[in-house]
Coordinates of N, CA and C in Angstrom, one line a residue:
M1 N -98.1 -70.5 -81.5 CA -98.1 -70.0 -80.0 C -96.8 -69.2 -79.7
A2 N -96.8 -67.9 -79.3 CA -95.7 -67.4 -79.2 C -95.3 -67.7 -77.8
V3 N -93.5 -67.7 -77.6 CA -93.1 -67.8 -76.2 C -93.2 -66.7 -75.4
D4 N -93.6 -67.0 -74.3 CA -93.4 -65.6 -73.3 C -91.9 -65.2 -73.2
P5 N -91.7 -64.0 -73.4 CA -90.8 -63.1 -73.7 C -89.8 -63.8 -72.4
R6 N -90.3 -63.8 -71.2 CA -89.5 -64.1 -69.9 C -88.8 -65.3 -70.1
T7 N -89.8 -66.3 -70.5 CA -89.7 -67.7 -70.7 C -88.3 -68.2 -71.9
G8 N -88.9 -67.4 -72.9 CA -88.3 -67.5 -74.1 C -86.5 -67.1 -74.1
R9 N -86.5 -65.8 -73.5 CA -85.2 -65.4 -73.4 C -84.4 -66.2 -72.5
F10 N -85.0 -66.9 -71.4 CA -84.3 -67.8 -70.2 C -84.0 -68.7 -71.0
I11 N -85.2 -69.3 -71.7 CA -84.5 -70.9 -72.4 C -83.7 -70.6 -73.4
G12 N -83.9 -69.9 -74.4 CA -83.2 -69.3 -75.0 C -81.5 -69.1 -74.9
S13 N -81.3 -68.2 -73.8 CA -80.3 -67.8 -73.2 C -79.3 -69.0 -72.8
S14 N -80.1 -69.9 -71.9 CA -79.5 -71.3 -71.1 C -79.1 -72.3 -72.3
I15 N -79.8 -72.3 -73.6 CA -79.1 -73.2 -74.3 C -77.9 -72.6 -75.2
G16 N -78.2 -71.3 -75.6 CA -77.1 -70.5 -76.2 C -75.9 -70.6 -75.7
L17 N -76.0 -70.5 -73.7 CA -74.8 -70.7 -73.3 C -74.0 -71.9 -73.2
V18 N -74.9 -72.9 -73.2 CA -74.3 -74.2 -73.3 C -73.8 -74.8 -74.6
F19 N -74.2 -74.2 -75.5 CA -73.7 -75.0 -76.9 C -72.9 -73.6 -77.4
G20 N -72.7 -72.4 -76.8 CA -71.8 -71.4 -76.8 C -70.2 -72.3 -76.5
V21 N -70.6 -72.5 -75.2 CA -69.7 -73.5 -74.5 C -68.7 -74.8 -75.2
V22 N -70.1 -75.3 -75.6 CA -69.4 -76.6 -76.4 C -68.9 -76.1 -77.8
F23 N -69.4 -75.5 -78.5 CA -68.5 -75.0 -79.7 C -67.1 -74.7 -79.5
V24 N -67.1 -73.7 -78.6 CA -65.5 -73.3 -78.3 C -64.8 -74.5 -77.6
L25 N -65.4 -75.3 -76.7 CA -64.1 -76.3 -76.3 C -64.0 -77.6 -77.4
A26 N -64.8 -77.6 -78.5 CA -65.1 -78.7 -78.8 C -64.1 -78.5 -80.4
N27 N -63.9 -76.9 -80.4 CA -63.2 -76.6 -81.7 C -61.8 -75.9 -81.6
T28 N -61.3 -76.1 -80.4 CA -60.3 -75.5 -79.7 C -59.0 -76.3 -79.5
G29 N -59.2 -77.7 -79.7 CA -58.3 -78.7 -79.8 C -57.2 -78.8 -80.8
E30 N -57.3 -78.3 -82.1 CA -56.1 -77.9 -83.0 C -55.0 -76.9 -82.3
L31 N -55.5 -76.1 -81.6 CA -54.9 -74.8 -81.5 C -53.5 -75.1 -80.4
A32 N -52.6 -74.5 -80.6 CA -51.5 -74.2 -79.6 C -52.2 -74.0 -78.1
P33 N -51.2 -75.1 -77.2 CA -52.3 -75.0 -75.8 C -52.5 -73.6 -75.1
G34 N -51.6 -72.6 -75.2 CA -51.6 -71.3 -74.6 C -53.2 -70.9 -75.2
P35 N -53.1 -70.8 -76.5 CA -54.5 -69.8 -76.9 C -55.5 -71.2 -76.6
R36 N -55.5 -72.4 -76.9 CA -56.6 -73.2 -76.5 C -57.1 -73.1 -75.1
L37 N -56.2 -73.1 -74.2 CA -56.6 -72.9 -72.9 C -57.2 -71.4 -72.2
A38 N -56.4 -70.3 -73.0 CA -57.4 -69.2 -72.9 C -58.4 -69.3 -73.2
L39 N -59.1 -69.5 -74.4 CA -60.2 -69.4 -75.3 C -61.1 -70.5 -74.3
R40 N -60.3 -71.4 -74.0 CA -61.6 -72.2 -73.1 C -61.9 -71.7 -72.1
L41 N -61.1 -71.3 -70.9 CA -61.3 -70.2 -69.9 C -62.1 -69.5 -69.8
A42 N -61.7 -68.7 -70.9 CA -62.6 -67.3 -71.2 C -64.3 -68.2 -71.5
A43 N -64.5 -69.0 -72.4 CA -65.6 -69.5 -72.7 C -66.6 -70.0 -71.4
V44 N -65.8 -70.6 -70.8 CA -66.5 -70.7 -69.6 C -66.5 -69.7 -68.6
V45 N -65.9 -68.7 -68.3 CA -66.1 -67.6 -67.3 C -67.1 -66.8 -67.9
V46 N -67.3 -66.7 -69.5 CA -68.3 -65.6 -70.0 C -69.4 -66.1 -69.5
A47 N -69.9 -67.8 -69.9 CA -70.8 -68.5 -69.9 C -71.3 -68.1 -68.6
V48 N -70.5 -68.7 -67.5 CA -71.1 -68.2 -66.0 C -71.4 -67.0 -65.8
V49 N -70.9 -66.0 -66.3 CA -71.4 -64.4 -65.9 C -72.7 -64.3 -66.9
L50 N -72.5 -64.7 -67.8 CA -74.0 -64.5 -68.4 C -75.1 -65.2 -67.8
A51 N -74.9 -66.3 -67.4 CA -75.7 -67.3 -66.6 C -76.3 -66.4 -65.3
V52 N -75.3 -66.0 -64.8 CA -75.9 -65.3 -63.4 C -76.8 -64.2 -63.9
G53 N -76.3 -63.4 -64.8 CA -76.9 -62.2 -65.5 C -78.5 -62.7 -65.9
T54 N -78.5 -64.0 -66.3 CA -79.9 -64.2 -67.2 C -80.8 -64.8 -66.0
V55 N -80.3 -65.5 -64.9 CA -81.1 -66.0 -63.8 C -81.8 -64.7 -63.2
R56 N -80.6 -63.7 -63.1 CA -81.0 -62.4 -62.4 C -82.3 -62.0 -63.0
Q57 N -82.1 -62.0 -64.3 CA -83.1 -61.4 -65.3 C -84.6 -61.9 -65.1
L58 N -84.3 -63.2 -65.0 CA -85.6 -63.8 -64.6 C -86.3 -63.3 -63.5
R59 N -85.3 -63.4 -62.3 CA -86.0 -63.2 -61.1 C -86.8 -61.7 -61.3
R60 N -86.0 -60.9 -61.9 CA -86.7 -59.6 -61.7 C -87.7 -59.5 -62.7
A61 N -88.0 -60.3 -63.6 CA -89.2 -60.1 -64.5 C -89.9 -60.9 -63.6
G62 N -90.2 -61.6 -62.6 CA -91.0 -61.9 -61.7 C -91.9 -63.4 -62.5
A63 N -90.4 -64.1 -63.0 CA -91.1 -65.0 -63.6 C -91.1 -66.4 -63.0
D64 N -90.8 -66.1 -61.6 CA -91.1 -67.0 -60.5 C -92.3 -67.8 -60.7
E65 N -93.6 -66.8 -61.2 CA -94.8 -67.2 -61.3 C -94.9 -68.1 -62.6
P66 N -95.8 -69.1 -62.4 CA -96.0 -70.1 -63.6 C -96.4 -69.5 -65.0
V67 N -95.7 -70.0 -66.0 CA -96.4 -69.5 -67.4 C -97.0 -70.3 -68.0
P68 N -98.2 -69.9 -68.5 CA -99.0 -71.0 -69.2 C -98.1 -71.8 -70.1
G69 N -98.9 -72.7 -70.6 CA -98.5 -73.6 -71.8 C -97.3 -74.2 -71.4
R70 N -96.5 -74.8 -72.7 CA -95.5 -75.3 -72.5 C -93.9 -74.8 -73.2
G71 N -94.3 -73.3 -73.2 CA -93.1 -72.4 -73.4 C -93.0 -72.7 -75.1
G72 N -94.0 -73.2 -75.5 CA -93.4 -73.1 -77.3 C -93.0 -74.3 -77.7
F73 N -92.9 -75.7 -76.7 CA -92.1 -76.7 -77.2 C -93.6 -77.5 -77.7
D74 N -93.7 -77.4 -79.0 CA -94.8 -77.9 -79.6 C -94.6 -78.8 -80.6
R75 N -95.3 -79.2 -81.5 CA -94.9 -80.1 -82.7 C -94.2 -79.6 -83.4
R76 N -94.5 -78.1 -83.7 CA -93.4 -77.2 -84.7 C -92.2 -77.4 -84.3
Y77 N -91.7 -77.1 -83.2 CA -90.5 -77.0 -82.6 C -89.9 -78.4 -82.7
A78 N -90.7 -79.4 -82.2 CA -90.1 -80.9 -82.5 C -89.7 -81.2 -83.8
A79 N -90.2 -80.7 -85.2 CA -90.3 -80.8 -86.2 C -88.6 -80.1 -86.7
V80 N -88.7 -79.0 -86.1 CA -87.6 -78.3 -86.4 C -86.3 -78.8 -85.9
V81 N -86.5 -79.2 -84.5 CA -85.3 -80.0 -83.8 C -85.0 -81.5 -84.8
A82 N -86.0 -82.2 -85.0 CA -86.0 -83.3 -85.8 C -85.6 -83.0 -87.2
A83 N -85.5 -82.1 -88.2 CA -84.8 -81.9 -88.9 C -83.9 -81.5 -88.8
E84 N -83.2 -80.8 -87.8 CA -81.8 -80.6 -87.5 C -81.0 -81.6 -87.2
V85 N -81.6 -82.5 -86.1 CA -80.6 -83.7 -86.0 C -80.5 -84.5 -87.5
L86 N -81.7 -84.6 -88.2 CA -81.3 -85.5 -89.2 C -80.3 -84.9 -90.2
A87 N -80.5 -83.7 -90.4 CA -79.6 -82.9 -91.5 C -78.2 -82.8 -90.8
L88 N -77.8 -83.0 -89.6 CA -76.7 -83.0 -88.7 C -76.2 -84.6 -89.1
A89 N -77.0 -85.8 -88.9 CA -76.3 -86.8 -89.0 C -76.3 -87.2 -90.4
V90 N -76.8 -87.0 -91.3 CA -76.8 -87.5 -92.7 C -75.2 -86.4 -93.2
G91 N -75.5 -85.0 -93.0 CA -74.2 -84.4 -93.6 C -73.0 -85.0 -93.0
L92 N -73.0 -84.9 -91.6 CA -71.9 -85.6 -90.5 C -71.3 -87.0 -91.3
A93 N -72.7 -88.0 -91.5 CA -72.0 -89.4 -92.5 C -71.4 -89.2 -93.6
V94 N -71.9 -88.1 -94.3 CA -71.1 -87.9 -95.8 C -69.9 -87.3 -95.5
I95 N -69.9 -86.0 -94.8 CA -68.5 -85.4 -94.2 C -67.3 -86.5 -93.7
N96 N -67.6 -87.2 -92.9 CA -66.6 -88.2 -92.5 C -66.5 -89.4 -93.2
G97 N -67.5 -90.1 -93.5 CA -67.5 -91.5 -94.0 C -67.2 -91.0 -95.6
V98 N -68.2 -90.7 -96.4 CA -68.0 -90.7 -97.9 C -66.9 -89.6 -98.2
L99 N -67.1 -88.7 -97.8 CA -66.0 -87.5 -98.4 C -64.6 -87.9 -97.4
Q100 N -64.6 -88.4 -96.2 CA -63.4 -88.6 -95.5 C -62.6 -87.2 -95.3
A101 N -63.2 -86.1 -94.9 CA -63.1 -84.7 -94.8 C -63.3 -84.1 -93.6
P102 N -63.0 -84.7 -92.5 CA -63.8 -84.6 -91.3 C -63.2 -82.9 -90.6
R103 N -62.4 -82.3 -91.2 CA -62.2 -81.3 -91.0 C -63.2 -80.0 -91.1
F104 N -64.3 -80.5 -92.1 CA -65.2 -79.9 -92.6 C -66.6 -80.2 -91.7
A105 N -66.5 -81.0 -90.5 CA -67.7 -81.3 -89.4 C -68.2 -80.2 -89.1
V106 N -67.3 -79.4 -88.4 CA -67.7 -78.0 -87.8 C -68.4 -77.0 -88.5
T107 N -67.9 -77.1 -89.9 CA -68.6 -76.1 -90.9 C -70.1 -76.7 -91.1
W108 N -70.5 -77.6 -91.1 CA -71.8 -78.4 -91.1 C -72.3 -78.1 -90.2
V109 N -71.9 -78.6 -89.0 CA -72.8 -78.0 -87.6 C -73.2 -76.7 -87.9
A110 N -72.5 -75.8 -87.7 CA -72.3 -74.3 -87.7 C -73.3 -74.0 -88.8
F111 N -73.5 -74.5 -90.1 CA -74.6 -74.4 -90.8 C -75.8 -74.6 -90.3
V112 N -75.9 -76.1 -90.1 CA -77.3 -76.2 -89.7 C -78.0 -75.8 -88.5
V113 N -76.9 -75.9 -87.6 CA -77.6 -74.9 -86.3 C -78.0 -73.5 -86.8
G114 N -77.4 -73.0 -87.5 CA -77.8 -71.3 -87.9 C -78.8 -71.6 -88.7
V115 N -79.1 -72.4 -89.5 CA -80.4 -72.5 -90.4 C -81.7 -73.0 -89.4
H116 N -81.0 -73.7 -88.4 CA -82.2 -74.0 -87.5 C -83.0 -72.7 -86.6
F117 N -82.0 -72.0 -86.7 CA -82.8 -70.7 -85.8 C -83.6 -69.8 -86.8
F118 N -83.6 -69.9 -88.1 CA -84.8 -69.4 -88.8 C -86.2 -70.0 -88.9
G119 N -85.8 -71.2 -88.5 CA -87.4 -71.9 -88.0 C -87.8 -71.6 -86.8
L120 N -87.1 -71.5 -85.7 CA -87.2 -71.2 -84.2 C -87.9 -69.6 -84.2
A121 N -87.4 -68.8 -85.1 CA -87.7 -67.5 -85.0 C -88.9 -67.2 -85.7
R122 N -89.3 -68.1 -86.5 CA -90.9 -68.2 -87.4 C -91.5 -68.8 -86.4
I123 N -91.5 -70.0 -85.7 CA -92.6 -70.3 -85.1 C -92.7 -69.9 -83.4
W124 N -91.4 -69.2 -83.1 CA -91.9 -68.7 -81.9 C -91.9 -67.3 -81.8
R125 N -92.1 -66.6 -83.0 CA -92.0 -65.3 -83.2 C -91.2 -64.2 -82.6
L126 N -90.1 -65.0 -82.6 CA -88.7 -64.4 -82.0 C -87.6 -64.1 -83.0
P127 N -87.9 -62.5 -83.8 CA -87.3 -62.1 -84.9 C -85.8 -62.0 -84.7
Q128 N -85.2 -61.8 -83.3 CA -83.9 -61.7 -82.7 C -83.2 -63.0 -83.2
F129 N -83.8 -64.2 -83.4 CA -83.1 -65.3 -83.7 C -83.0 -65.5 -85.2
T130 N -83.5 -64.6 -86.1 CA -83.0 -64.5 -87.5 C -82.1 -63.8 -87.8
G131 N -81.1 -62.8 -86.6 CA -80.1 -62.1 -87.1 C -78.7 -63.6 -86.6
L132 N -79.3 -63.9 -85.5 CA -78.5 -65.0 -84.9 C -78.2 -66.1 -86.1
G133 N -79.1 -66.4 -86.5 CA -79.2 -67.8 -87.5 C -78.5 -67.5 -88.8
A134 N -78.5 -66.0 -89.1 CA -77.6 -65.4 -90.3 C -76.3 -65.3 -89.9
V135 N -75.7 -65.1 -88.6 CA -74.4 -65.0 -88.3 C -73.9 -66.6 -88.6
V136 N -74.4 -67.4 -87.8 CA -73.7 -68.6 -87.3 C -74.0 -69.7 -88.7
T137 N -75.0 -69.5 -89.6 CA -74.9 -69.8 -91.0 C -73.8 -69.6 -91.7
A138 N -73.5 -68.1 -91.7 CA -72.6 -67.7 -92.4 C -71.0 -67.9 -91.9
L139 N -70.9 -68.3 -90.7 CA -69.6 -68.7 -90.0 C -69.3 -70.2 -90.7
G140 N -70.9 -70.9 -90.9 CA -70.3 -72.3 -91.3 C -69.9 -72.1 -92.5
V141 N -70.6 -71.2 -93.4 CA -70.2 -71.0 -94.9 C -68.6 -70.4 -95.2
A142 N -68.3 -69.3 -93.9 CA -67.0 -68.8 -94.2 C -66.1 -70.1 -93.9
G143 N -66.2 -71.1 -92.8 CA -65.4 -71.9 -92.5 C -65.1 -73.0 -93.6
A144 N -66.0 -73.2 -94.2 CA -66.0 -74.1 -95.6 C -65.1 -73.5 -96.8
V145 N -65.5 -72.2 -96.7 CA -64.6 -71.6 -97.9 C -63.3 -71.4 -97.5
A146 N -63.1 -71.0 -96.3 CA -61.5 -71.0 -95.5 C -61.0 -72.5 -95.9
G147 N -61.4 -73.7 -95.7 CA -60.9 -74.8 -95.9 C -60.9 -75.1 -97.5
F148 N -61.8 -74.9 -98.4 CA -61.3 -75.1 -99.8 C -60.5 -74.3 -100.3
L149 N -60.2 -73.3 -99.4 CA -58.9 -72.5 -99.8 C -57.9 -73.1 -99.5
G150 N -57.6 -73.9 -98.8 CA -56.3 -74.6 -98.2 C -56.3 -74.5 -96.5
A151 N -57.3 -73.8 -95.8 CA -56.9 -73.4 -94.4 C -57.1 -74.9 -93.6
G152 N -56.4 -75.1 -92.6 CA -56.0 -76.2 -91.8 C -57.4 -76.1 -90.9
P153 N -57.5 -77.4 -89.8 CA -58.4 -77.7 -89.2 C -58.8 -76.6 -88.3
A154 N -57.2 -75.9 -87.7 CA -57.3 -75.0 -86.5 C -58.2 -73.6 -86.8
V155 N -58.0 -73.4 -88.2 CA -58.4 -72.1 -88.7 C -60.0 -72.4 -88.9
I156 N -60.4 -73.4 -89.3 CA -61.8 -73.9 -89.6 C -62.2 -73.7 -88.7
G157 N -61.7 -74.3 -87.1 CA -62.3 -74.3 -85.8 C -62.6 -73.2 -85.4
V158 N -61.7 -72.5 -85.5 CA -61.8 -71.2 -85.0 C -63.1 -70.3 -86.2
I159 N -62.9 -70.2 -87.2 CA -63.9 -69.4 -88.0 C -65.5 -70.2 -87.7
S160 N -65.6 -71.3 -87.8 CA -66.9 -71.9 -87.5 C -67.4 -72.3 -86.2
G161 N -66.4 -72.9 -85.5 CA -66.7 -73.1 -84.0 C -66.5 -72.0 -83.0
V162 N -65.3 -71.5 -83.0 CA -65.5 -70.7 -81.8 C -66.0 -69.5 -81.9
L163 N -66.2 -69.0 -83.2 CA -66.7 -67.9 -83.6 C -68.1 -67.7 -83.4
S164 N -68.7 -68.8 -83.5 CA -70.3 -69.7 -83.6 C -70.6 -69.5 -82.0
G165 N -69.7 -69.9 -81.3 CA -69.6 -69.6 -79.9 C -69.7 -68.3 -79.2
V166 N -68.9 -67.6 -79.9 CA -68.8 -66.1 -79.6 C -70.1 -65.4 -79.7
A167 N -70.8 -65.8 -81.4 CA -72.1 -65.2 -81.6 C -72.9 -65.5 -80.5
L168 N -73.0 -67.2 -79.9 CA -74.2 -67.3 -79.1 C -73.9 -66.7 -77.8
F169 N -73.0 -66.6 -77.6 CA -72.7 -65.3 -76.3 C -72.9 -63.8 -76.4
A170 N -72.7 -63.8 -77.6 CA -73.4 -62.1 -78.2 C -74.6 -62.1 -77.7
W171 N -75.2 -63.2 -78.5 CA -76.8 -63.1 -78.4 C -77.4 -63.1 -77.0
V172 N -76.7 -64.0 -76.5 CA -77.2 -64.0 -75.0 C -76.8 -62.6 -74.3
G173 N -75.6 -61.9 -74.6 CA -75.5 -60.8 -73.8 C -76.8 -59.7 -74.4
L174 N -77.1 -59.6 -75.6 CA -78.3 -58.8 -76.1 C -79.3 -59.1 -75.4
A175 N -79.5 -60.4 -75.4 CA -80.9 -60.7 -74.6 C -81.0 -60.3 -73.4
L176 N -79.8 -59.9 -72.5 CA -79.9 -59.6 -71.4 C -80.3 -58.1 -71.0
R177 N -80.0 -57.4 -72.3 CA -80.4 -56.1 -72.4 C -81.9 -55.8 -72.4
H178 N -82.4 -56.8 -72.5 CA -83.9 -56.7 -72.6 C -84.4 -56.8 -71.3
D179 N -85.0 -56.0 -70.8 CA -86.1 -56.3 -69.3 C -87.4 -56.1 -69.5

């Protein structure tokens, strides 16, 4: 079942904003206080501005009327999310416990989150998720490569974490352009 475009954009944008903020807040801890504070404040401000725009868009679209169905949250969605949660748990257990390389945790999170967008693009018939998935997956890989080349946790966090948050914010901004 395809997601109603109004509902899909609103739900997707809301989730993107929350996780965009989480990516930035969780991955700026290794930065100097000034840049850390600036990035965290910017993330919150951008998220609030985009949230206001998202709500306005939903209201303009007349989405106060109920949308039939469950908005695409069916068994296929549950399977994608379950696979994502399992991959995150197993991968993080290996990275943190077996390999004892916690600086790579964010690279795995970005990679898995990026890959999950490919599944959502297919089941919801929302091809714009494919581009977002490609970007976030690539940022996960780029952070891992940087780490293997000797980059420290701050650089890895910016590449795989902060930039993944920026990608999510950019995707929400692009979604606002569709009325």
